[in-house]
């Protein structure tokens, strides 16, 4: 069996255009309006016309069958390839990965990755597998993370204030992000006094339900040259990795999944975790950011909380973690979330993130988890 | 009638699956393959899990996060069989009554959703049987 080929061994792939529909609470807005706004913004950002896009991968977890073509026809029926991608929370990340692989392989030169979602009924295939769980919460991520947080508090000395500090940082970052669902800074007291949901997790430590859209257009070197695109604003995708959970005896399987997938992505990109300037990760619940920061290696194991407390993960710190506001602050509409991470990273690496700009951002990791569990990771660099 | 069911259809024992190939455990007993080695159902046996096991972790769930979940609910983790950690419902006054390490035992409870297994502190399981519990 041949060894997997990394992105660096294929044609270079660049993000040339990004666009967003702000994440928002569930509304009556039809999904094409969300998605088309993001696509039009990405086209304008790239300096491309719709007929120049050769294929589109549409990530969505809740819209249902064939959302992509129904929406994209309003941009013109150009005959492009359209495929819908569902991978739970990692739907957008997977759409982005497929777009990158298509350009890297040489099959296409200009590919759109679009994530779009409305808040759906939350029905999951695992509820139809004919295997009743012992607890009705067995497939509810929030409860798993509440249990994980409790374990970290009992065994690792984590305090509830340490969990709340993640929400304070990310709500603060989101307050400076015009695409974020939450736009108010919060205090430790506000976070801790919000309604308890499960264990030590309060409402402000959990991502909201919502909707929105995010788009990224990736291109080849030759497309940039032949179409006269602005190379100075291009962000290179150095690696793309996807994997799923393995059974673990000791460490939490999900944390191990993050550790292995991020290590693989960084290895393929040829960099170490301490070289990262930006990490966008799956902080659906506060405990995740602390554990995943350690697993990715931006800080030592067991030091996630102190890393945050001393400013290491703040904008302007060693490595800005979730400068967008993350899933807790910016929102987590599922399909768009992973591409929203890429959009934020692209903005940061270009130096276009305004008052939430991380100074000198050069290397970044987008890391996403999906129900199941699956992981998708991308490393991006300036220029 | 299932061999693990009483005449009224209620299960006689909480069961898990044990793989004859790799000896790994899976839940529930009717899994379509071993989650460790992928062996087919023909290679899988069922085993009873009615003994007391230590509660590994526990939290209270305050929001109705799943259909059929009456809140507040106490949810815990137990190692049902070696290497098989499952999330379970805990039947206790509150989570402080069942700190991690408490031996707990499965008890079947009938309810409007068709019934299910809950875990109770092993020392009180026998004494707390009510009319709807077996």
XYZ file of C-alpha atoms in Angstrom:
517
model
C 0.000 0.000 0.000
C 1.473 3.357 -0.973
C 2.361 5.994 1.610
C -0.119 8.904 1.749
C 0.931 11.890 -0.327
C 1.033 15.205 1.516
C -0.132 18.503 0.058
C 3.465 19.777 -0.033
C 4.362 17.032 -2.517
C 1.715 18.212 -4.975
C 0.894 21.485 -6.727
C 0.855 24.498 -4.372
C -2.646 25.552 -3.260
C -3.571 29.099 -2.279
C -6.576 30.711 -0.646
C -7.253 33.721 -2.838
C -10.725 34.809 -1.753
C -12.813 34.653 1.416
C -16.352 35.702 2.209
C -18.805 35.404 5.063
C -22.400 35.883 6.003
C -22.240 36.851 9.687
C -23.199 34.049 12.029
C -26.529 34.794 13.688
C -29.282 33.277 15.777
C -31.830 31.143 13.880
C -33.964 33.345 11.652
C -36.371 33.185 8.721
C -33.601 34.076 6.251
C -33.544 31.425 3.496
C -30.229 29.603 3.247
C -29.447 30.735 -0.330
C -29.309 34.310 0.930
C -26.751 33.281 3.530
C -24.640 31.264 1.125
C -24.786 33.606 -1.848
C -23.644 36.559 0.236
C -20.565 34.616 1.312
C -19.793 33.462 -2.241
C -20.205 36.926 -3.753
C -17.953 38.386 -1.075
C -15.322 35.700 -1.759
C -15.469 36.294 -5.521
C -15.032 40.038 -5.018
C -12.212 39.440 -2.542
C -10.427 37.197 -5.050
C -11.113 39.353 -8.089
C -12.813 36.421 -9.813
C -16.029 36.081 -11.801
C -18.368 33.172 -11.123
C -17.814 31.483 -14.530
C -14.119 31.144 -13.635
C -14.951 28.828 -10.727
C -14.606 25.241 -11.951
C -16.063 23.286 -9.056
C -17.737 23.808 -5.709
C -17.838 21.742 -2.522
C -20.706 22.736 -0.261
C -20.433 21.783 3.396
C -23.689 21.561 5.299
C -24.895 19.403 8.160
C -28.550 20.339 8.477
C -29.959 21.635 5.197
C -30.803 18.308 3.591
C -30.234 16.839 0.161
C -28.811 18.835 -2.761
C -28.535 22.272 -1.184
C -25.574 23.303 -3.302
C -26.883 23.396 -6.827
C -30.236 24.836 -5.710
C -28.362 27.796 -4.247
C -25.515 28.233 -6.702
C -27.749 28.364 -9.798
C -28.600 31.912 -8.728
C -25.035 32.879 -9.615
C -25.496 31.516 -13.125
C -25.697 28.009 -14.525
C -22.123 27.628 -15.690
C -21.981 23.839 -15.663
C -19.443 23.609 -12.848
C -19.047 20.488 -10.739
C -21.061 20.721 -7.490
C -20.885 18.282 -4.596
C -22.402 18.471 -1.139
C -20.295 17.444 1.836
C -21.605 16.341 5.233
C -19.218 15.588 8.068
C -21.049 17.028 11.101
C -19.166 19.974 12.609
C -16.319 19.280 10.216
C -18.501 19.598 7.086
C -16.973 22.920 6.059
C -13.440 21.796 6.866
C -13.966 18.695 4.764
C -15.345 20.750 1.871
C -12.242 22.941 2.116
C -9.988 19.894 2.195
C -11.612 18.440 -0.919
C -11.228 21.770 -2.701
C -7.533 21.876 -1.779
C -6.941 18.302 -2.895
C -8.630 18.947 -6.213
C -6.348 21.889 -6.936
C -3.270 20.110 -5.591
C -3.897 17.091 -7.797
C -4.109 19.256 -10.889
C -7.677 18.334 -11.725
C -8.938 21.907 -11.200
C -7.401 25.367 -10.888
C -10.179 27.402 -9.241
C -12.381 25.737 -6.623
C -14.938 27.083 -4.185
C -15.413 25.682 -0.677
C -18.641 26.931 0.830
C -20.183 26.187 4.198
C -23.789 27.135 4.813
C -26.326 26.039 7.391
C -29.585 26.830 9.077
C -30.255 25.473 12.553
C -31.833 22.096 11.848
C -33.600 19.407 13.805
C -30.292 17.951 15.014
C -31.195 14.420 13.899
C -28.148 12.227 13.802
C -27.528 8.918 12.081
C -26.317 7.441 15.354
C -29.915 7.613 16.603
C -30.930 5.266 13.782
C -28.238 2.614 14.246
C -30.454 0.187 16.142
C -28.066 0.168 19.089
C -29.754 1.826 22.074
C -27.235 3.501 24.387
C -27.276 3.087 28.147
C -27.845 6.811 28.619
C -29.904 9.170 26.433
C -26.955 11.560 26.715
C -24.504 9.070 25.202
C -24.384 10.976 21.914
C -24.639 14.484 23.354
C -21.198 16.099 23.087
C -21.942 18.658 25.785
C -22.299 15.941 28.413
C -19.102 14.228 27.294
C -17.223 17.489 27.687
C -18.830 18.217 31.044
C -17.532 14.836 32.188
C -14.126 15.581 30.673
C -14.027 18.946 32.443
C -14.914 17.345 35.748
C -12.154 14.786 35.284
C -9.639 17.533 34.469
C -10.708 19.430 37.583
C -10.416 16.374 39.782
C -7.178 14.986 38.349
C -5.463 18.061 36.890
C -6.345 20.741 39.402
C -8.313 22.795 36.898
C -10.637 25.408 38.480
C -14.005 26.596 37.226
C -12.425 30.057 36.806
C -9.918 28.502 34.395
C -12.785 27.227 32.253
C -14.566 30.568 32.406
C -11.395 32.398 31.343
C -11.597 30.686 27.946
C -15.093 32.084 27.429
C -13.995 35.547 28.564
C -11.131 35.560 26.044
C -13.225 34.254 23.175
C -16.240 36.468 23.817
C -13.757 39.349 23.952
C -12.261 38.405 20.582
C -15.739 37.934 19.109
C -16.758 41.399 20.270
C -14.218 42.732 17.749
C -15.345 40.454 14.919
C -18.127 41.828 12.694
C -18.998 38.281 11.558
C -19.445 36.915 15.083
C -22.760 35.833 16.559
C -21.904 37.208 20.016
C -20.569 40.747 20.043
C -20.294 41.577 23.746
C -17.262 41.164 25.989
C -18.012 39.118 29.112
C -16.520 38.943 32.589
C -15.606 35.865 34.607
C -18.579 36.596 36.867
C -21.001 36.829 33.946
C -19.735 33.553 32.529
C -19.936 31.713 35.834
C -23.341 33.176 36.703
C -24.959 32.234 33.401
C -27.302 29.221 33.629
C -25.646 25.889 34.355
C -26.082 23.399 31.530
C -24.144 20.312 32.594
C -21.549 19.778 35.276
C -19.458 22.915 35.558
C -20.280 24.182 32.076
C -22.513 27.246 32.049
C -24.381 28.643 29.041
C -21.650 31.171 28.216
C -19.103 28.366 28.106
C -21.003 26.649 25.309
C -21.271 27.535 21.625
C -24.653 28.910 20.529
C -27.122 27.516 18.018
C -27.033 29.532 14.861
C -26.830 29.918 11.116
C -24.555 31.610 8.610
C -22.191 30.989 5.736
C -18.486 31.071 4.933
C -16.689 30.737 1.621
C -13.085 30.261 0.541
C -11.799 30.093 -3.018
C -8.614 28.118 -3.570
C -6.494 28.334 -6.690
C -3.348 26.987 -8.261
C -0.200 28.949 -9.012
C -1.020 28.917 -12.721
C -4.533 30.236 -12.100
C -3.119 33.164 -10.146
C -0.766 33.929 -13.001
C -3.181 33.430 -15.896
C -6.122 35.188 -14.268
C -4.020 38.073 -12.977
C -4.950 37.500 -9.337
C -3.287 39.456 -6.527
C -0.595 37.120 -5.271
C 0.325 39.426 -2.404
C -2.985 38.556 -0.700
C -2.746 34.804 -1.335
C -2.385 32.466 1.631
C -0.762 29.094 0.992
C -2.260 25.868 2.302
C 0.720 23.819 3.480
C -1.036 20.682 4.647
C -4.415 19.001 4.864
C -5.105 16.068 7.160
C -8.223 14.107 8.063
C -8.626 11.181 10.448
C -10.992 9.593 12.937
C -10.924 8.458 16.542
C -9.054 5.362 17.681
C -9.833 3.396 20.811
C -7.683 4.517 23.732
C -6.998 2.845 27.039
C -5.837 5.787 29.122
C -5.996 9.243 27.531
C -9.375 10.611 26.363
C -9.765 9.396 22.783
C -10.807 12.797 21.472
C -7.773 14.550 22.904
C -5.558 11.898 21.354
C -7.317 12.447 18.038
C -6.492 16.157 18.212
C -2.897 15.423 19.210
C -2.275 12.979 16.369
C -4.086 14.889 13.620
C -2.469 18.221 14.459
C 0.955 16.592 14.737
C 0.468 15.037 11.316
C -0.633 18.354 9.794
C 2.305 20.206 11.320
C 4.729 17.486 10.258
C 3.480 17.599 6.673
C 3.879 21.380 6.719
C 7.401 21.000 8.066
C 6.901 23.158 11.153
C 6.644 22.681 14.903
C 3.702 23.714 17.126
C 5.649 26.537 18.797
C 6.056 28.192 15.394
C 2.312 28.707 15.086
C 1.133 32.297 15.381
C -2.593 31.518 15.114
C -4.713 28.492 15.983
C -8.413 28.293 15.278
C -9.764 25.218 17.057
C -13.016 23.524 18.060
C -13.936 25.243 21.323
C -17.592 24.261 21.320
C -17.118 24.034 25.104
C -14.454 25.822 27.145
C -12.685 22.699 28.335
C -11.861 21.836 24.734
C -9.663 24.864 24.152
C -7.534 24.130 27.205
C -7.084 20.450 26.376
C -6.572 20.960 22.644
C -4.038 23.784 23.132
C -1.989 21.256 25.059
C -2.636 18.458 22.562
C -1.622 20.616 19.602
C 1.511 21.588 21.480
C 1.294 25.369 21.649
C 1.858 24.840 25.381
C 2.975 21.979 27.603
C 0.594 19.239 28.719
C -1.208 20.359 31.850
C -0.446 24.030 31.223
C -3.430 25.047 29.073
C -4.966 27.146 31.832
C -1.725 28.852 32.867
C -0.870 29.459 29.198
C -4.147 31.348 28.877
C -3.772 33.097 32.238
C -0.368 34.534 31.344
C -1.652 35.756 27.979
C -0.035 33.135 25.762
C -3.216 32.459 23.797
C -4.396 36.062 23.661
C -4.139 38.167 20.508
C -0.607 39.535 20.774
C 0.554 36.560 22.875
C 2.756 33.643 21.850
C 0.000 32.082 19.723
C -3.441 33.633 19.382
C -5.965 30.846 19.940
C -9.358 31.526 18.382
C -8.813 35.206 17.559
C -12.137 35.052 15.689
C -13.911 34.368 18.972
C -13.996 30.656 18.260
C -17.114 28.554 18.321
C -18.082 30.007 21.698
C -17.952 33.627 20.578
C -18.079 33.706 16.798
C -20.572 30.843 16.679
C -20.876 27.318 15.405
C -23.466 26.982 12.649
C -21.892 23.589 11.704
C -21.455 23.674 7.903
C -19.732 27.073 7.794
C -17.613 26.726 10.930
C -14.481 25.139 9.457
C -14.404 27.515 6.512
C -15.029 30.414 8.876
C -11.804 29.352 10.615
C -9.974 29.483 7.268
C -11.471 32.902 6.532
C -10.282 34.245 9.887
C -6.811 32.789 9.403
C -6.591 34.221 5.893
C -7.548 37.639 7.234
C -4.966 37.358 9.996
C -2.151 36.168 7.719
C -2.894 38.971 5.279
C -2.777 41.493 8.112
C -6.383 42.501 7.433
C -7.996 41.547 10.764
C -8.397 45.118 11.995
C -8.441 45.604 15.745
C -8.178 41.867 16.433
C -5.026 41.522 14.312
C -2.355 39.278 15.808
C 0.903 41.114 15.064
C 3.248 39.438 12.616
C 1.018 36.415 11.970
C 2.849 34.096 9.584
C 1.782 30.485 10.290
C -1.601 29.166 11.366
C -3.487 25.963 12.090
C -7.200 25.405 11.498
C -8.337 22.377 13.479
C -11.869 21.032 13.510
C -13.617 18.130 15.210
C -16.800 16.492 13.950
C -19.262 14.215 15.714
C -18.179 10.638 15.602
C -15.377 11.662 16.129
C -13.474 12.916 13.102
C -10.717 15.509 12.828
C -9.705 17.782 9.949
C -6.602 19.971 10.141
C -5.013 22.504 7.809
C -1.805 24.500 8.153
C -1.685 27.791 6.272
C 1.113 30.293 5.733
C 1.482 33.829 4.508
C 2.621 34.147 0.900
C -39.008 -14.124 23.064
C -35.387 -13.143 23.501
C -33.369 -15.436 25.789
C -32.447 -12.339 27.776
C -36.066 -11.213 28.213
C -38.713 -12.054 30.788
C -42.278 -12.921 29.751
C -43.215 -9.226 29.798
C -40.317 -8.358 27.455
C -38.108 -6.683 30.029
C -34.430 -7.674 29.879
C -33.231 -10.055 32.549
C -29.673 -8.782 32.550
C -27.584 -5.918 31.247
C -25.400 -7.494 28.603
C -22.348 -6.521 26.586
C -20.570 -8.137 23.658
C -17.291 -10.020 24.009
C -15.255 -10.769 20.907
C -14.079 -14.347 20.555
C -11.202 -13.224 18.353
C -9.566 -10.379 20.286
C -11.464 -10.707 23.601
C -12.370 -6.996 23.469
C -15.700 -5.750 24.803
C -18.353 -3.651 23.055
C -21.771 -2.287 23.993
C -24.570 -3.121 23.408
C -24.633 -6.887 23.069
C -26.116 -6.784 19.559
C -23.279 -4.794 17.928
C -22.849 -5.694 14.257
C -19.083 -6.036 14.665
C -16.302 -5.872 17.231
C -15.234 -2.239 17.707
C -11.687 -3.395 18.447
C -10.841 -5.834 15.653
C -13.916 -5.710 13.414
C -14.826 -9.368 13.872
C -18.271 -10.275 12.537
C -21.254 -10.911 14.861
C -20.749 -14.673 14.552
C -17.514 -14.268 16.518
C -19.170 -12.297 19.305
C -20.610 -13.692 22.537
C -22.769 -11.904 25.065
C -21.894 -11.580 28.711
C -23.907 -10.368 31.692
C -22.778 -7.165 33.388
C -24.864 -7.210 36.546
C -22.023 -6.910 39.023
C -21.078 -3.732 40.890
C -18.479 -1.521 39.226
C -16.851 1.675 40.517
C -18.277 4.952 39.269
C -15.421 6.681 37.430
C -16.918 10.140 36.960
C -20.200 11.931 37.522
C -21.942 15.223 36.685
C -25.409 16.675 36.941
C -27.129 17.660 33.700
C -29.421 20.658 34.209
C -30.731 21.289 30.684
C -32.956 18.883 28.708
C -30.268 17.951 26.212
C -31.771 14.694 24.943
C -35.249 13.278 24.358
C -36.438 11.315 27.372
C -33.969 12.979 29.724
C -35.727 14.362 32.786
C -33.584 17.028 34.432
C -31.790 17.480 36.634
C -30.250 14.149 35.738
C -27.134 12.538 37.148
C -24.912 11.074 34.461
C -21.836 9.038 35.162
C -19.187 6.914 33.521
C -18.514 3.296 34.437
C -16.123 0.685 33.108
C -18.796 -1.868 32.302
C -16.210 -4.473 31.291
C -12.427 -4.161 31.022
C -11.720 -1.280 28.639
C -15.396 -0.606 27.952
C -16.315 2.775 29.436
C -19.958 3.773 29.030
C -22.002 6.816 29.941
C -24.870 5.747 32.243
C -27.799 7.203 34.126
C -27.253 7.312 37.879
C -30.208 6.999 40.231
C -29.262 8.913 43.371
C -30.445 11.800 45.531
C -27.789 14.047 43.998
C -24.282 13.672 42.579
C -22.692 14.210 45.983
C -24.274 10.955 47.152
C -22.296 9.053 44.519
C -18.761 10.434 44.338
C -16.283 8.813 41.937
C -15.258 5.436 43.286
C -18.722 4.568 44.572
C -19.632 0.984 43.607
C -22.746 1.077 41.427
C -24.895 -1.669 40.013
C -27.365 -1.729 37.081
C -31.080 -1.800 37.860
C -33.860 -1.928 35.251
C -36.518 0.782 35.585
C -39.816 0.856 33.696
C -40.854 4.276 32.477
C -42.993 5.925 29.815
C -40.143 5.567 27.295
C -40.100 1.771 27.536
C -37.719 1.483 30.429
C -33.968 1.422 30.726
C -30.981 0.639 32.883
C -29.932 2.989 35.640
C -27.059 2.515 38.052
C -27.470 2.772 41.797
C -24.990 2.715 44.630
C -24.428 -0.996 45.179
C -25.020 -0.816 48.914
C -28.514 0.636 48.488
C -29.667 -0.967 45.249
C -31.452 -3.869 46.882
C -33.082 -1.758 49.593
C -34.430 0.945 47.285
C -36.518 -1.253 45.012
C -39.885 0.347 44.290
C -42.976 -1.002 42.639
C -41.830 -0.078 39.146
C -38.329 -1.340 39.551
C -36.818 -4.798 39.194
